[in-house]
Short mmCIF file of C-alpha atoms and ligand atoms in Angstrom, two decimals:
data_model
loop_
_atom_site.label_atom_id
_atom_site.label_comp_id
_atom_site.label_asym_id
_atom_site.label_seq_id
_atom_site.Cartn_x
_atom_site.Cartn_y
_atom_site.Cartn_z
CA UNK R 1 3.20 -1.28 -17.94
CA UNK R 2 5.74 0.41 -19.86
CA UNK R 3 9.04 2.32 -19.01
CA UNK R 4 7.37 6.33 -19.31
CA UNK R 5 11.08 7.92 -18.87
CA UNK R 6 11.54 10.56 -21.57
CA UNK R 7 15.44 10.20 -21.61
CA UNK R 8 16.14 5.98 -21.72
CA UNK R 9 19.47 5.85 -20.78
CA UNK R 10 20.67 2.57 -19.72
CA UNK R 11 20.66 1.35 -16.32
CA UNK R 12 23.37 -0.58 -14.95
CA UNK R 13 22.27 -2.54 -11.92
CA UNK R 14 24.60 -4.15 -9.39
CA UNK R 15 24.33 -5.13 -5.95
CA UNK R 16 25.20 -2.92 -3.24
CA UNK R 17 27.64 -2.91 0.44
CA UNK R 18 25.93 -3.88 3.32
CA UNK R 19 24.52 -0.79 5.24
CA UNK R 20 22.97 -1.22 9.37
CA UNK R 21 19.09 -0.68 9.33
CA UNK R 22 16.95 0.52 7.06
CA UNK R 23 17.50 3.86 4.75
CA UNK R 24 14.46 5.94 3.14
CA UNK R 25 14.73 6.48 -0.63
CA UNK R 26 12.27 8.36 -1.72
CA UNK R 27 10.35 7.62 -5.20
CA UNK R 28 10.61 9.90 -8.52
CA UNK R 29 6.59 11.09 -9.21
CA UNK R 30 6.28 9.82 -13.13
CA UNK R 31 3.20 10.37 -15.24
CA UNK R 32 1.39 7.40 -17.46
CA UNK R 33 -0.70 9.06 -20.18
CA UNK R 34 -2.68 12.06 -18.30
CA UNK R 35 -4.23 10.66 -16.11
CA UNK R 36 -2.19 8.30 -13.94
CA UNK R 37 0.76 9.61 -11.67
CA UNK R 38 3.37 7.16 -10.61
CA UNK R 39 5.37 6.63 -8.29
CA UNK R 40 8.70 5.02 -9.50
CA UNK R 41 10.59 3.75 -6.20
CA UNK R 42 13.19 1.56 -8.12
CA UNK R 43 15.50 1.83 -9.85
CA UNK R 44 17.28 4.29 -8.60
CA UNK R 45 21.09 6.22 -8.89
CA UNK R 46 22.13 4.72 -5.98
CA UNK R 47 19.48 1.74 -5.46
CA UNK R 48 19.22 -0.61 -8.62
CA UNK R 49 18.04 -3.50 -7.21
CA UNK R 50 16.31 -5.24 -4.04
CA UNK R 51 17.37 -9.15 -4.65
CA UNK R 52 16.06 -9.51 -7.82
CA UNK R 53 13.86 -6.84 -8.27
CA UNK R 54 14.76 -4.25 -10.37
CA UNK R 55 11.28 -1.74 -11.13
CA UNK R 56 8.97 -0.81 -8.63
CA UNK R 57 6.34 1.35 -9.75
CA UNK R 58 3.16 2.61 -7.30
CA UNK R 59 0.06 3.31 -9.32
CA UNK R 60 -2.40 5.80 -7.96
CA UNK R 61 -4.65 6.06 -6.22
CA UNK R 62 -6.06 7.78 -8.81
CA UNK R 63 -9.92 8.81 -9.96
CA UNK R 64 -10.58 9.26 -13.37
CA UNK R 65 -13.31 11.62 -14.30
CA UNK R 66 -16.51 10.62 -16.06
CA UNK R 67 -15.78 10.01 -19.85
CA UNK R 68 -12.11 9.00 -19.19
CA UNK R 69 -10.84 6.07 -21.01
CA UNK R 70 -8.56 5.41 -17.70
CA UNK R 71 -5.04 3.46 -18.66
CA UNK R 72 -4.23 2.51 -22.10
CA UNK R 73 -0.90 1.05 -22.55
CA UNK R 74 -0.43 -0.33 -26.07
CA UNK R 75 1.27 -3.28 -26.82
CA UNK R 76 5.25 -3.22 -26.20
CA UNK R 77 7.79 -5.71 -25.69
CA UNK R 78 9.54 -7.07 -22.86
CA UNK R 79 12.54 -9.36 -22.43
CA UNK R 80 14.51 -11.07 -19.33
CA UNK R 81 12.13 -9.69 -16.73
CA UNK R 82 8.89 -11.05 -15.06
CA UNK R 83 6.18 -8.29 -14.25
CA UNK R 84 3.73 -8.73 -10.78
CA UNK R 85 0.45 -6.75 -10.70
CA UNK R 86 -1.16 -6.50 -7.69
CA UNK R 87 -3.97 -3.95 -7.21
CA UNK R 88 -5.82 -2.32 -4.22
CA UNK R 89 -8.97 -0.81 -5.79
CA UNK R 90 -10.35 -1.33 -9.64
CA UNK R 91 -9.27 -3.35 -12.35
CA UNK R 92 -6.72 -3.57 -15.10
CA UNK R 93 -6.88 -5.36 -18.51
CA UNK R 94 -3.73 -7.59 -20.00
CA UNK R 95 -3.24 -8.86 -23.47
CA UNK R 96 -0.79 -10.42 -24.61
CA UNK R 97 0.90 -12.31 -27.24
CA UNK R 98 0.66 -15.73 -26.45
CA UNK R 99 -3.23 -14.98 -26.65
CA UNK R 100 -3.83 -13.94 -23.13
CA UNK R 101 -6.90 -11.50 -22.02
CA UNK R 102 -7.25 -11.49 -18.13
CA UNK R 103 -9.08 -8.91 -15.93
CA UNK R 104 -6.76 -8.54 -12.46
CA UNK R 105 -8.68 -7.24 -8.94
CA UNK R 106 -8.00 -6.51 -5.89
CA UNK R 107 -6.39 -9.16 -4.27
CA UNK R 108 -5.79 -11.17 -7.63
CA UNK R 109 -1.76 -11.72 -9.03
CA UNK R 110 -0.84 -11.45 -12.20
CA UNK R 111 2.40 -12.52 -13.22
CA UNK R 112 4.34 -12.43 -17.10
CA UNK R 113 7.34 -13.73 -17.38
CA UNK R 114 8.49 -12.15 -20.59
CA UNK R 115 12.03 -14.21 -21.07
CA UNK R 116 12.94 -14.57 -24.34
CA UNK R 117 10.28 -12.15 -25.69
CA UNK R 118 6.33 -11.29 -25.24
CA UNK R 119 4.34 -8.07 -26.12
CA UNK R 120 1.36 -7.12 -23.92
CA UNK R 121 -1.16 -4.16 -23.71
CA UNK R 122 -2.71 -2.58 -20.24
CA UNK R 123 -6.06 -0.98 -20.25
CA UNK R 124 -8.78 -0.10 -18.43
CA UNK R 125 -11.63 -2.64 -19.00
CA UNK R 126 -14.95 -1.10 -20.56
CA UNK R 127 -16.95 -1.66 -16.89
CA UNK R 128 -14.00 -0.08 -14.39
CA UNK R 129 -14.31 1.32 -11.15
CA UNK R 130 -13.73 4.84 -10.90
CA UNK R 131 -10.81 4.36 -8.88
CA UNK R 132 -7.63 2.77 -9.49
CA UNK R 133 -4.75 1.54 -7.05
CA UNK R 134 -1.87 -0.66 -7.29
CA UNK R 135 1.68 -1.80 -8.12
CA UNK R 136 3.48 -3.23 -11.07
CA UNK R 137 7.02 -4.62 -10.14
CA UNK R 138 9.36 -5.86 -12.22
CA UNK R 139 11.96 -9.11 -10.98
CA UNK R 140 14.71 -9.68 -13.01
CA UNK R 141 14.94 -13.38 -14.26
CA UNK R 142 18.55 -14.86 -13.02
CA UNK R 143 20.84 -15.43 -16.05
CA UNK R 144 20.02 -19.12 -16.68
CA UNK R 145 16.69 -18.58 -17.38
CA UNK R 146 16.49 -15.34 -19.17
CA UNK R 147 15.77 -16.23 -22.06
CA UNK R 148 13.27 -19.03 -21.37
CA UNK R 149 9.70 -19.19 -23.17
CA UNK R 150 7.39 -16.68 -22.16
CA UNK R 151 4.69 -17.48 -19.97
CA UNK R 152 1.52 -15.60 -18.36
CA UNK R 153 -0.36 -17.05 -14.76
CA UNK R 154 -3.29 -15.00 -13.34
CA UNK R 155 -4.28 -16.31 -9.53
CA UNK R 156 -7.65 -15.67 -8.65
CA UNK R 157 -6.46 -15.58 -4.56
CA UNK R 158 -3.21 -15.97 -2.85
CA UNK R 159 -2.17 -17.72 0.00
CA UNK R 160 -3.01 -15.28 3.03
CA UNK R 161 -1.36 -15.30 6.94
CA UNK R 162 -3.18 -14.00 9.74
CA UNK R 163 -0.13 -12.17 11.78
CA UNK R 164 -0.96 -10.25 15.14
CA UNK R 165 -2.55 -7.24 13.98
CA UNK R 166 -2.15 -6.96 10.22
CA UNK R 167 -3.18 -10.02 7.62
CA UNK R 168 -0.29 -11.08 4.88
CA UNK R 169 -1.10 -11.77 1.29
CA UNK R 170 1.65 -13.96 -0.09
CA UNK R 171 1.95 -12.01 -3.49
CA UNK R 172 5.39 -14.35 -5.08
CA UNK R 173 8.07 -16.21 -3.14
CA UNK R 174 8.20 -17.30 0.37
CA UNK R 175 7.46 -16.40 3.57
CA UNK R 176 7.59 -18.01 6.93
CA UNK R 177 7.38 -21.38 5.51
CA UNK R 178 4.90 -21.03 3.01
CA UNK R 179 5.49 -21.15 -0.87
CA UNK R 180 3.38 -18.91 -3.32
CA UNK R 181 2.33 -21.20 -6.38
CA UNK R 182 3.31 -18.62 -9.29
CA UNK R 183 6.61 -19.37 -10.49
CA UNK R 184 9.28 -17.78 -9.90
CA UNK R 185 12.81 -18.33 -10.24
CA UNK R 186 14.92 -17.03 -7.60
CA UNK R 187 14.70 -16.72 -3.86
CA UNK R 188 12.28 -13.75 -3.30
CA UNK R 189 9.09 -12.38 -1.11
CA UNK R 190 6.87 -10.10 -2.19
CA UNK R 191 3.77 -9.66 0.09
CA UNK R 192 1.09 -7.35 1.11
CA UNK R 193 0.51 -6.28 4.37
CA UNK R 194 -3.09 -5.28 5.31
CA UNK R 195 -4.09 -3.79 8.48
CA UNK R 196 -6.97 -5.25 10.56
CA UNK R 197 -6.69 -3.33 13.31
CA UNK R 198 -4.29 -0.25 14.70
CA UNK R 199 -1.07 -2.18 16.77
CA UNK R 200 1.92 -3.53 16.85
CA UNK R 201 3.22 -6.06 14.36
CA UNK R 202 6.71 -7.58 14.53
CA UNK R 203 7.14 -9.25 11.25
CA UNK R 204 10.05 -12.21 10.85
CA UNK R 205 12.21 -11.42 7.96
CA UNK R 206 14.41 -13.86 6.30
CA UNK R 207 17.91 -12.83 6.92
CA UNK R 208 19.93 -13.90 3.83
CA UNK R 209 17.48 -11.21 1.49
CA UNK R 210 17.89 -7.97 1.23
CA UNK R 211 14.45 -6.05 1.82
CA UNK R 212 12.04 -3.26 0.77
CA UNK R 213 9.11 -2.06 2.31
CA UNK R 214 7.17 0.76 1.28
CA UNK R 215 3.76 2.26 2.71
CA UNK R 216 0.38 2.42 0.14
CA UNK R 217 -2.15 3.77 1.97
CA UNK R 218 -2.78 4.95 5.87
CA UNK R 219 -0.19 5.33 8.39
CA UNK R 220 2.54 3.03 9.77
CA UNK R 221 6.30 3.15 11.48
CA UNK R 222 8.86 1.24 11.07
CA UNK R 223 11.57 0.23 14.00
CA UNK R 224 9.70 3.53 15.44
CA UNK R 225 10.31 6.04 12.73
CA UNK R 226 7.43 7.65 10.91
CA UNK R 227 7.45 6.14 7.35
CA UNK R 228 6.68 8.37 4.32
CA UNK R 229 4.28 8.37 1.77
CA UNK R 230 6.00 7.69 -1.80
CA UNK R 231 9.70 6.62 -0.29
CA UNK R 232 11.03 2.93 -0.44
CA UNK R 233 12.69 1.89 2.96
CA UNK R 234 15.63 -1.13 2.26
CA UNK R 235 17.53 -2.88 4.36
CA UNK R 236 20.53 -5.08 3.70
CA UNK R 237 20.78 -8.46 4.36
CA UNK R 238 21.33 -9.13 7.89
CA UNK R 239 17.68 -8.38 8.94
CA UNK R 240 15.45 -10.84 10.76
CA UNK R 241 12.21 -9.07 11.98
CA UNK R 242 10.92 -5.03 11.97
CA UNK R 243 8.76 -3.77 13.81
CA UNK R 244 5.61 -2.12 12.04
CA UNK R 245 3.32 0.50 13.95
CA UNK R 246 0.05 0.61 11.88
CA UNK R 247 -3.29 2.38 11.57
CA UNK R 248 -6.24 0.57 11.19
CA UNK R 249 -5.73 1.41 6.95
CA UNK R 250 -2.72 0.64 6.85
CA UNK R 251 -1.39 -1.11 3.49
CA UNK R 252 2.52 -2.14 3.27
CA UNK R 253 4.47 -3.83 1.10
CA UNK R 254 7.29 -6.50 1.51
CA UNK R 255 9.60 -7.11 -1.22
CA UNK R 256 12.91 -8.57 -0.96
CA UNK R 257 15.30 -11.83 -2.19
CA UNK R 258 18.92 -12.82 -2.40
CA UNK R 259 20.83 -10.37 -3.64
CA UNK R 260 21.11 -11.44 -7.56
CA UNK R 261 25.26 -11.23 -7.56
CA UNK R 262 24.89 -9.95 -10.97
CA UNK R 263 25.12 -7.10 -13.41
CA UNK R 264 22.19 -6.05 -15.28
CA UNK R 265 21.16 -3.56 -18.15
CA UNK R 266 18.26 -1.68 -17.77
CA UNK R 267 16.81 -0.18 -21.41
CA UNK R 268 13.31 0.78 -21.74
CA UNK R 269 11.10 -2.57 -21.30
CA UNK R 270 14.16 -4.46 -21.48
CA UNK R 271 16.59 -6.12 -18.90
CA UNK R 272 19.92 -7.94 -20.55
CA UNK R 273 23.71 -8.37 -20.11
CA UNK R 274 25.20 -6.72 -22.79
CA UNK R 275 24.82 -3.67 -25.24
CA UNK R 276 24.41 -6.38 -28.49
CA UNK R 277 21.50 -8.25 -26.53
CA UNK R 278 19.50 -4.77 -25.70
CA UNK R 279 20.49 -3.92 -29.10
CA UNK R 280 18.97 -7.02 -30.97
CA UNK R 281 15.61 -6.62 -28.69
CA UNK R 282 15.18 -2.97 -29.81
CA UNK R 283 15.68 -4.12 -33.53
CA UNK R 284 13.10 -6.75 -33.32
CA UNK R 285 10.92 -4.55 -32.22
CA UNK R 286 11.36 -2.10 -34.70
CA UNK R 287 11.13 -5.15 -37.13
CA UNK R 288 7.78 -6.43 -35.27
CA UNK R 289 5.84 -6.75 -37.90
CA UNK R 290 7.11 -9.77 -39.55
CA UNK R 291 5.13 -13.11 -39.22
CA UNK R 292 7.50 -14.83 -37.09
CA UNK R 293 8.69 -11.58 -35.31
CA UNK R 294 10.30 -12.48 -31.75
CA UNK R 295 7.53 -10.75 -29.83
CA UNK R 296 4.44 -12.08 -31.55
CA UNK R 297 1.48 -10.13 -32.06
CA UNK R 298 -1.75 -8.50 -29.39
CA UNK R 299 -4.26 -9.52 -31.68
CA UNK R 300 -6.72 -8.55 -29.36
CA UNK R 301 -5.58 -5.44 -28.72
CA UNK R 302 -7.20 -2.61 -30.82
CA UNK R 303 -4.62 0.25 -31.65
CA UNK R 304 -1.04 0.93 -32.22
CA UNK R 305 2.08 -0.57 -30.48
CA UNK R 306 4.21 1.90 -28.56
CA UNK R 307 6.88 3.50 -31.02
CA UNK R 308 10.40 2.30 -29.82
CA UNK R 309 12.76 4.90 -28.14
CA UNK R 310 16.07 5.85 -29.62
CA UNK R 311 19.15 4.19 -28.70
CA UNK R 312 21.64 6.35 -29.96
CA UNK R 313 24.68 4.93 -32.08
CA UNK R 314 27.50 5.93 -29.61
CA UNK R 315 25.67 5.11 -26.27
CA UNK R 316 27.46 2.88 -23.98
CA UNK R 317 25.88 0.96 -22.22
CA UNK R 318 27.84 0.72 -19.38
MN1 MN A 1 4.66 -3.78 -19.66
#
């Protein structure tokens, strides 16, 4: 999706001191359009980054009245980042530049890895559910490959693991051994934890990534306190298992990775290392509409591009 903030001021992200156990951050409420509220867990003030990811953003669950077109994101550029969808209930849409159209479900990944530059559009398809549920995450790309050749891999299924009580959807990354095939390129999990029963689940963590876990639907603890709807828990590195309480709905999610080591700007759609690289992004945008423009063009995509926010003259962005 896109960056909704009204006021784009750049984000610098760095990673943070080691802190014992995990804290609650709680998410700003955002709006998409007017119909879609979101949740936007990362980044925040004081919490920029979870290894490499550096946008969290909880969709829904939302239900759109009869008549209602649902989500429709125009096209609008991205650079240095890869973007995971992952929904719980109805469908999304992508199109993109490099001539991509792909329907996601439940269950289903799909992952862009913008690099160097892609534009892509996010809709509702024509035959949606009423409903919609999920996440859209953002991971930044390390520094040595940010500004590889964009690239777009749907996964009909991912690899699952059947822990005591809850069932583990390997989303990106690794856990406990076992690889995800969509490509990423730093050490990362991101997974989905789906209750099948009510219970205890102690869940092995690797201990050199830092961690996030936040609840999407039912009820759960974590290490015995009640978590909170909307709020991110992270933990430092130095974590090797929690303990989860869980309802029989319960839905969690694991993110987490080495911590990155390095300094990022934030912009809009954009992630880069210095003012002139956010700079020359937001100019070829602007400038789109040449043949050979950086971020190509969502031919299938009927409608306008999202305008481009300001970046004033004398903003720092540091
Ligand atoms: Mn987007």
């Amino acid at each position: 999706m896109t960056n909704t903030d009204t006021e784009q001021t750049p984000v610098v992200c760095q990673g943070r001191e080691a802190e014992a156990g995990w804290r609650a951050w709680p998410a700003r409420v955002s709006r998409l359009g007017n119909a879609l509220t979101i949740e936007r867990a990362l980044p925040q003030k004081q919490l920029r980054l979870i290894g490499p990811w550096c946008f969290l953003d909880h969709i829904g669950p939302v239900m759109f009245d009869d008549g209602h077109k649902g989500v429709d994101v125009g096209p609008h550029p991205h650079i240095g980042l890869q973007t995971v969808t992952w929904l719980l209930e109805g469908e999304l849409l992508h199109k993109d530049s490099l001539g991509y159209e792909q329907v996601i479900r439940p269950g289903q990944l799909n992952l862009m890895t913008a690099g160097h530059g892609i534009s892509h559009s996010e809709e509702s398809p024509p035959d949606r559910s009423t409903r919609l549920h999920g996440v859209q995450f953002w991971i930044a790309l390390p520094a040595a490959e940010a500004n590889r050749a964009p690239a777009f891999e749907h996964y009909a299924e991912v690899p699952r693991q059947s822990l005591a009580v809850m069932d583990l959807h390997l989303v990106v990354g690794r856990h406990a051994g076992q690889a995800a095939p969509a490509r990423v390129w730093s050490p990362l999990v991101g997974a989905e934890l789906v209750a099948r029963e009510p219970g205890t689940e102690t869940l092995a963590l690797e201990s050199g990534f830092e961690h996030g876990l936040m609840l999407l639907q039912g009820e759960a603890s974590l290490d015995g306190t009640p978590m909170l709807p909307g709020t991110l828990y992270h933990a430092s590195p130095g974590c090797s298992a929690v303990r989860l309480q869980v309802s029989a709905d319960a839905r969690v999610f694991l993110l987490g990775g080495e911590p990155l080591g390095e300094e990022l700007l934030l912009w809009w759609n954009f992630v880069g290392r210095s003012t002139e690289e956010i700079r020359q992004a937001r100019t070829d945008w602007v400038e789109q509409d040449r043949p050979d423009g950086r971020f190509g063009q969502v031919a299938a995509y009927a409608g306008a591009r999202l305008p481009t926010p300001d970046l004033a003259a004398d903003i720092r962005l540091k």
